[in-house]
Amino acid sequence: MRTIIESLAEEAERQQRDKTWEPTDADRALAAQAAAALAAAVGPAEVQRAQEPVGRLEDLREALAAPAIATARIHGPLAWLLAAASTALSPVLQWRKVAAEHGFAFGAVEATAAQYDEAEDVLRRLQSLLAAIAT
């Protein structure tokens, strides 16, 4: 996840620097909304780590909604960026924190603390990128 999101961020930053993508007012407004939603869902690392794993997973899933919803509201480069970010973050949707009764979990797996940390860090990076696009 980290590698993909960092690559997306680098590409978006390069395109803006090279003037091959100049975000529109609509792009900026939606990027600001998505950045705010991500910041609200996933807080600072020390706050997230203090939570129980099920709370962290809930926050991660809520954060995944922000780029998905934003993708539905825009077209062009920002939509492509958000869609690619959502795809990169999709492994989070397969994580579970409750026991699988009778062994059936629809393919869901338990994530490690390191995986939670990585996903949260990646979402913070995405939030930072979107905040920069918004300005």
PDB file of N, CA and C in Angstrom, residues 1-17 20-21 67 71 76-90 122-123 125-130 132-133:
ATOM      1  N   MET A   1       0.817  -1.196   0.000  1.00  0.00           N
ATOM      2  CA  MET A   1       0.000   0.000   0.000  1.00  0.00           C
ATOM      3  C   MET A   1       0.863   1.264   0.000  1.00  0.00           C
ATOM      4  N   ARG A   2       1.854   1.247   0.853  1.00  0.00           N
ATOM      5  CA  ARG A   2       2.702   2.434   0.997  1.00  0.00           C
ATOM      6  C   ARG A   2       3.372   2.808  -0.329  1.00  0.00           C
ATOM      7  N   THR A   3       3.915   1.821  -1.001  1.00  0.00           N
ATOM      8  CA  THR A   3       4.625   2.061  -2.259  1.00  0.00           C
ATOM      9  C   THR A   3       3.684   2.619  -3.320  1.00  0.00           C
ATOM     10  N   ILE A   4       2.500   2.065  -3.410  1.00  0.00           N
ATOM     11  CA  ILE A   4       1.544   2.507  -4.421  1.00  0.00           C
ATOM     12  C   ILE A   4       1.080   3.936  -4.134  1.00  0.00           C
ATOM     13  N   ILE A   5       0.709   4.218  -2.902  1.00  0.00           N
ATOM     14  CA  ILE A   5       0.230   5.559  -2.566  1.00  0.00           C
ATOM     15  C   ILE A   5       1.340   6.584  -2.749  1.00  0.00           C
ATOM     16  N   GLU A   6       2.558   6.232  -2.372  1.00  0.00           N
ATOM     17  CA  GLU A   6       3.665   7.176  -2.562  1.00  0.00           C
ATOM     18  C   GLU A   6       3.900   7.432  -4.047  1.00  0.00           C
ATOM     19  N   SER A   7       3.790   6.406  -4.859  1.00  0.00           N
ATOM     20  CA  SER A   7       3.940   6.564  -6.306  1.00  0.00           C
ATOM     21  C   SER A   7       2.844   7.464  -6.873  1.00  0.00           C
ATOM     22  N   LEU A   8       1.622   7.270  -6.418  1.00  0.00           N
ATOM     23  CA  LEU A   8       0.521   8.119  -6.863  1.00  0.00           C
ATOM     24  C   LEU A   8       0.749   9.571  -6.452  1.00  0.00           C
ATOM     25  N   ALA A   9       1.209   9.763  -5.225  1.00  0.00           N
ATOM     26  CA  ALA A   9       1.468  11.120  -4.727  1.00  0.00           C
ATOM     27  C   ALA A   9       2.564  11.789  -5.548  1.00  0.00           C
ATOM     28  N   GLU A  10       3.620  11.050  -5.822  1.00  0.00           N
ATOM     29  CA  GLU A  10       4.713  11.609  -6.625  1.00  0.00           C
ATOM     30  C   GLU A  10       4.233  11.998  -8.023  1.00  0.00           C
ATOM     31  N   GLU A  11       3.404  11.145  -8.616  1.00  0.00           N
ATOM     32  CA  GLU A  11       2.890  11.452  -9.953  1.00  0.00           C
ATOM     33  C   GLU A  11       2.000  12.692  -9.922  1.00  0.00           C
ATOM     34  N   ALA A  12       1.107  12.780  -8.940  1.00  0.00           N
ATOM     35  CA  ALA A  12       0.221  13.943  -8.838  1.00  0.00           C
ATOM     36  C   ALA A  12       1.027  15.224  -8.613  1.00  0.00           C
ATOM     37  N   GLU A  13       2.019  15.145  -7.748  1.00  0.00           N
ATOM     38  CA  GLU A  13       2.859  16.315  -7.478  1.00  0.00           C
ATOM     39  C   GLU A  13       3.652  16.715  -8.720  1.00  0.00           C
ATOM     40  N   ARG A  14       4.164  15.740  -9.453  1.00  0.00           N
ATOM     41  CA  ARG A  14       4.915  16.018 -10.684  1.00  0.00           C
ATOM     42  C   ARG A  14       4.014  16.645 -11.732  1.00  0.00           C
ATOM     43  N   GLN A  15       2.825  16.090 -11.911  1.00  0.00           N
ATOM     44  CA  GLN A  15       1.905  16.639 -12.905  1.00  0.00           C
ATOM     45  C   GLN A  15       1.538  18.088 -12.588  1.00  0.00           C
ATOM     46  N   GLN A  16       1.352  18.378 -11.325  1.00  0.00           N
ATOM     47  CA  GLN A  16       1.032  19.762 -10.952  1.00  0.00           C
ATOM     48  C   GLN A  16       2.245  20.671 -11.153  1.00  0.00           C
ATOM     49  N   ARG A  17       3.394  20.194 -10.784  1.00  0.00           N
ATOM     50  CA  ARG A  17       4.628  20.974 -10.947  1.00  0.00           C
ATOM     51  C   ARG A  17       4.913  21.245 -12.416  1.00  0.00           C
ATOM     52  N   THR A  20       0.969  19.759 -16.177  1.00  0.00           N
ATOM     53  CA  THR A  20       0.194  18.860 -17.027  1.00  0.00           C
ATOM     54  C   THR A  20      -1.169  18.587 -16.400  1.00  0.00           C
ATOM     55  N   TRP A  21      -1.285  18.857 -15.113  1.00  0.00           N
ATOM     56  CA  TRP A  21      -2.581  18.792 -14.421  1.00  0.00           C
ATOM     57  C   TRP A  21      -2.677  20.008 -13.529  1.00  0.00           C
ATOM     58  N   PRO A  67     -12.211   8.464  -0.148  1.00  0.00           N
ATOM     59  CA  PRO A  67     -11.833   8.511  -1.562  1.00  0.00           C
ATOM     60  C   PRO A  67     -12.872   7.856  -2.471  1.00  0.00           C
ATOM     61  N   THR A  71     -14.587   9.928  -5.459  1.00  0.00           N
ATOM     62  CA  THR A  71     -14.450   9.444  -6.842  1.00  0.00           C
ATOM     63  C   THR A  71     -15.778   9.537  -7.582  1.00  0.00           C
ATOM     64  N   GLY A  76     -12.015  12.985 -14.372  1.00  0.00           N
ATOM     65  CA  GLY A  76     -10.689  13.436 -14.766  1.00  0.00           C
ATOM     66  C   GLY A  76      -9.601  13.001 -13.804  1.00  0.00           C
ATOM     67  N   PRO A  77      -8.481  13.711 -13.798  1.00  0.00           N
ATOM     68  CA  PRO A  77      -7.303  13.275 -13.043  1.00  0.00           C
ATOM     69  C   PRO A  77      -7.546  13.028 -11.553  1.00  0.00           C
ATOM     70  N   LEU A  78      -8.349  13.876 -10.917  1.00  0.00           N
ATOM     71  CA  LEU A  78      -8.589  13.645  -9.487  1.00  0.00           C
ATOM     72  C   LEU A  78      -9.359  12.347  -9.277  1.00  0.00           C
ATOM     73  N   ALA A  79     -10.323  12.069 -10.127  1.00  0.00           N
ATOM     74  CA  ALA A  79     -11.072  10.808 -10.021  1.00  0.00           C
ATOM     75  C   ALA A  79     -10.144   9.616 -10.219  1.00  0.00           C
ATOM     76  N   TRP A  80      -9.239   9.736 -11.181  1.00  0.00           N
ATOM     77  CA  TRP A  80      -8.318   8.626 -11.448  1.00  0.00           C
ATOM     78  C   TRP A  80      -7.378   8.408 -10.261  1.00  0.00           C
ATOM     79  N   LEU A  81      -6.909   9.501  -9.681  1.00  0.00           N
ATOM     80  CA  LEU A  81      -6.048   9.413  -8.509  1.00  0.00           C
ATOM     81  C   LEU A  81      -6.781   8.759  -7.342  1.00  0.00           C
ATOM     82  N   LEU A  82      -7.982   9.222  -7.078  1.00  0.00           N
ATOM     83  CA  LEU A  82      -8.756   8.674  -5.960  1.00  0.00           C
ATOM     84  C   LEU A  82      -9.121   7.203  -6.182  1.00  0.00           C
ATOM     85  N   ALA A  83      -9.452   6.847  -7.410  1.00  0.00           N
ATOM     86  CA  ALA A  83      -9.782   5.450  -7.710  1.00  0.00           C
ATOM     87  C   ALA A  83      -8.567   4.552  -7.508  1.00  0.00           C
ATOM     88  N   ALA A  84      -7.412   5.014  -7.970  1.00  0.00           N
ATOM     89  CA  ALA A  84      -6.188   4.227  -7.790  1.00  0.00           C
ATOM     90  C   ALA A  84      -5.847   4.095  -6.307  1.00  0.00           C
ATOM     91  N   ALA A  85      -6.055   5.158  -5.549  1.00  0.00           N
ATOM     92  CA  ALA A  85      -5.793   5.101  -4.104  1.00  0.00           C
ATOM     93  C   ALA A  85      -6.750   4.120  -3.433  1.00  0.00           C
ATOM     94  N   SER A  86      -8.019   4.157  -3.817  1.00  0.00           N
ATOM     95  CA  SER A  86      -8.990   3.217  -3.245  1.00  0.00           C
ATOM     96  C   SER A  86      -8.602   1.776  -3.540  1.00  0.00           C
ATOM     97  N   THR A  87      -8.164   1.530  -4.751  1.00  0.00           N
ATOM     98  CA  THR A  87      -7.736   0.175  -5.120  1.00  0.00           C
ATOM     99  C   THR A  87      -6.533  -0.257  -4.286  1.00  0.00           C
ATOM    100  N   ALA A  88      -5.580   0.642  -4.111  1.00  0.00           N
ATOM    101  CA  ALA A  88      -4.387   0.310  -3.315  1.00  0.00           C
ATOM    102  C   ALA A  88      -4.745  -0.001  -1.871  1.00  0.00           C
ATOM    103  N   LEU A  89      -5.784   0.644  -1.362  1.00  0.00           N
ATOM    104  CA  LEU A  89      -6.185   0.464   0.034  1.00  0.00           C
ATOM    105  C   LEU A  89      -7.172  -0.687   0.240  1.00  0.00           C
ATOM    106  N   SER A  90      -7.588  -1.322  -0.832  1.00  0.00           N
ATOM    107  CA  SER A  90      -8.616  -2.359  -0.734  1.00  0.00           C
ATOM    108  C   SER A  90      -8.280  -3.549   0.167  1.00  0.00           C
ATOM    109  N   VAL A 122      -0.425   5.437   5.440  1.00  0.00           N
ATOM    110  CA  VAL A 122      -0.762   5.649   4.037  1.00  0.00           C
ATOM    111  C   VAL A 122      -1.945   6.611   3.915  1.00  0.00           C
ATOM    112  N   LEU A 123      -2.932   6.443   4.776  1.00  0.00           N
ATOM    113  CA  LEU A 123      -4.081   7.346   4.736  1.00  0.00           C
ATOM    114  C   LEU A 123      -3.684   8.763   5.138  1.00  0.00           C
ATOM    115  N   ARG A 125      -0.773  10.049   4.481  1.00  0.00           N
ATOM    116  CA  ARG A 125      -0.069  10.551   3.291  1.00  0.00           C
ATOM    117  C   ARG A 125      -1.072  10.987   2.232  1.00  0.00           C
ATOM    118  N   LEU A 126      -2.110  10.193   2.034  1.00  0.00           N
ATOM    119  CA  LEU A 126      -3.155  10.552   1.082  1.00  0.00           C
ATOM    120  C   LEU A 126      -3.855  11.832   1.532  1.00  0.00           C
ATOM    121  N   GLN A 127      -4.119  11.950   2.810  1.00  0.00           N
ATOM    122  CA  GLN A 127      -4.751  13.157   3.347  1.00  0.00           C
ATOM    123  C   GLN A 127      -3.875  14.375   3.089  1.00  0.00           C
ATOM    124  N   SER A 128      -2.593  14.228   3.302  1.00  0.00           N
ATOM    125  CA  SER A 128      -1.647  15.318   3.060  1.00  0.00           C
ATOM    126  C   SER A 128      -1.639  15.724   1.594  1.00  0.00           C
ATOM    127  N   LEU A 129      -1.636  14.742   0.711  1.00  0.00           N
ATOM    128  CA  LEU A 129      -1.663  15.007  -0.728  1.00  0.00           C
ATOM    129  C   LEU A 129      -2.928  15.755  -1.106  1.00  0.00           C
ATOM    130  N   LEU A 130      -4.067  15.289  -0.630  1.00  0.00           N
ATOM    131  CA  LEU A 130      -5.333  15.931  -0.971  1.00  0.00           C
ATOM    132  C   LEU A 130      -5.400  17.354  -0.424  1.00  0.00           C
ATOM    133  N   ALA A 132      -2.864  19.294  -0.046  1.00  0.00           N
ATOM    134  CA  ALA A 132      -2.005  20.097  -0.923  1.00  0.00           C
ATOM    135  C   ALA A 132      -2.710  20.412  -2.240  1.00  0.00           C
ATOM    136  N   ILE A 133      -3.447  19.460  -2.772  1.00  0.00           N
ATOM    137  CA  ILE A 133      -4.192  19.701  -4.004  1.00  0.00           C
ATOM    138  C   ILE A 133      -5.263  20.767  -3.764  1.00  0.00           C
TER     139      ILE A 133
END
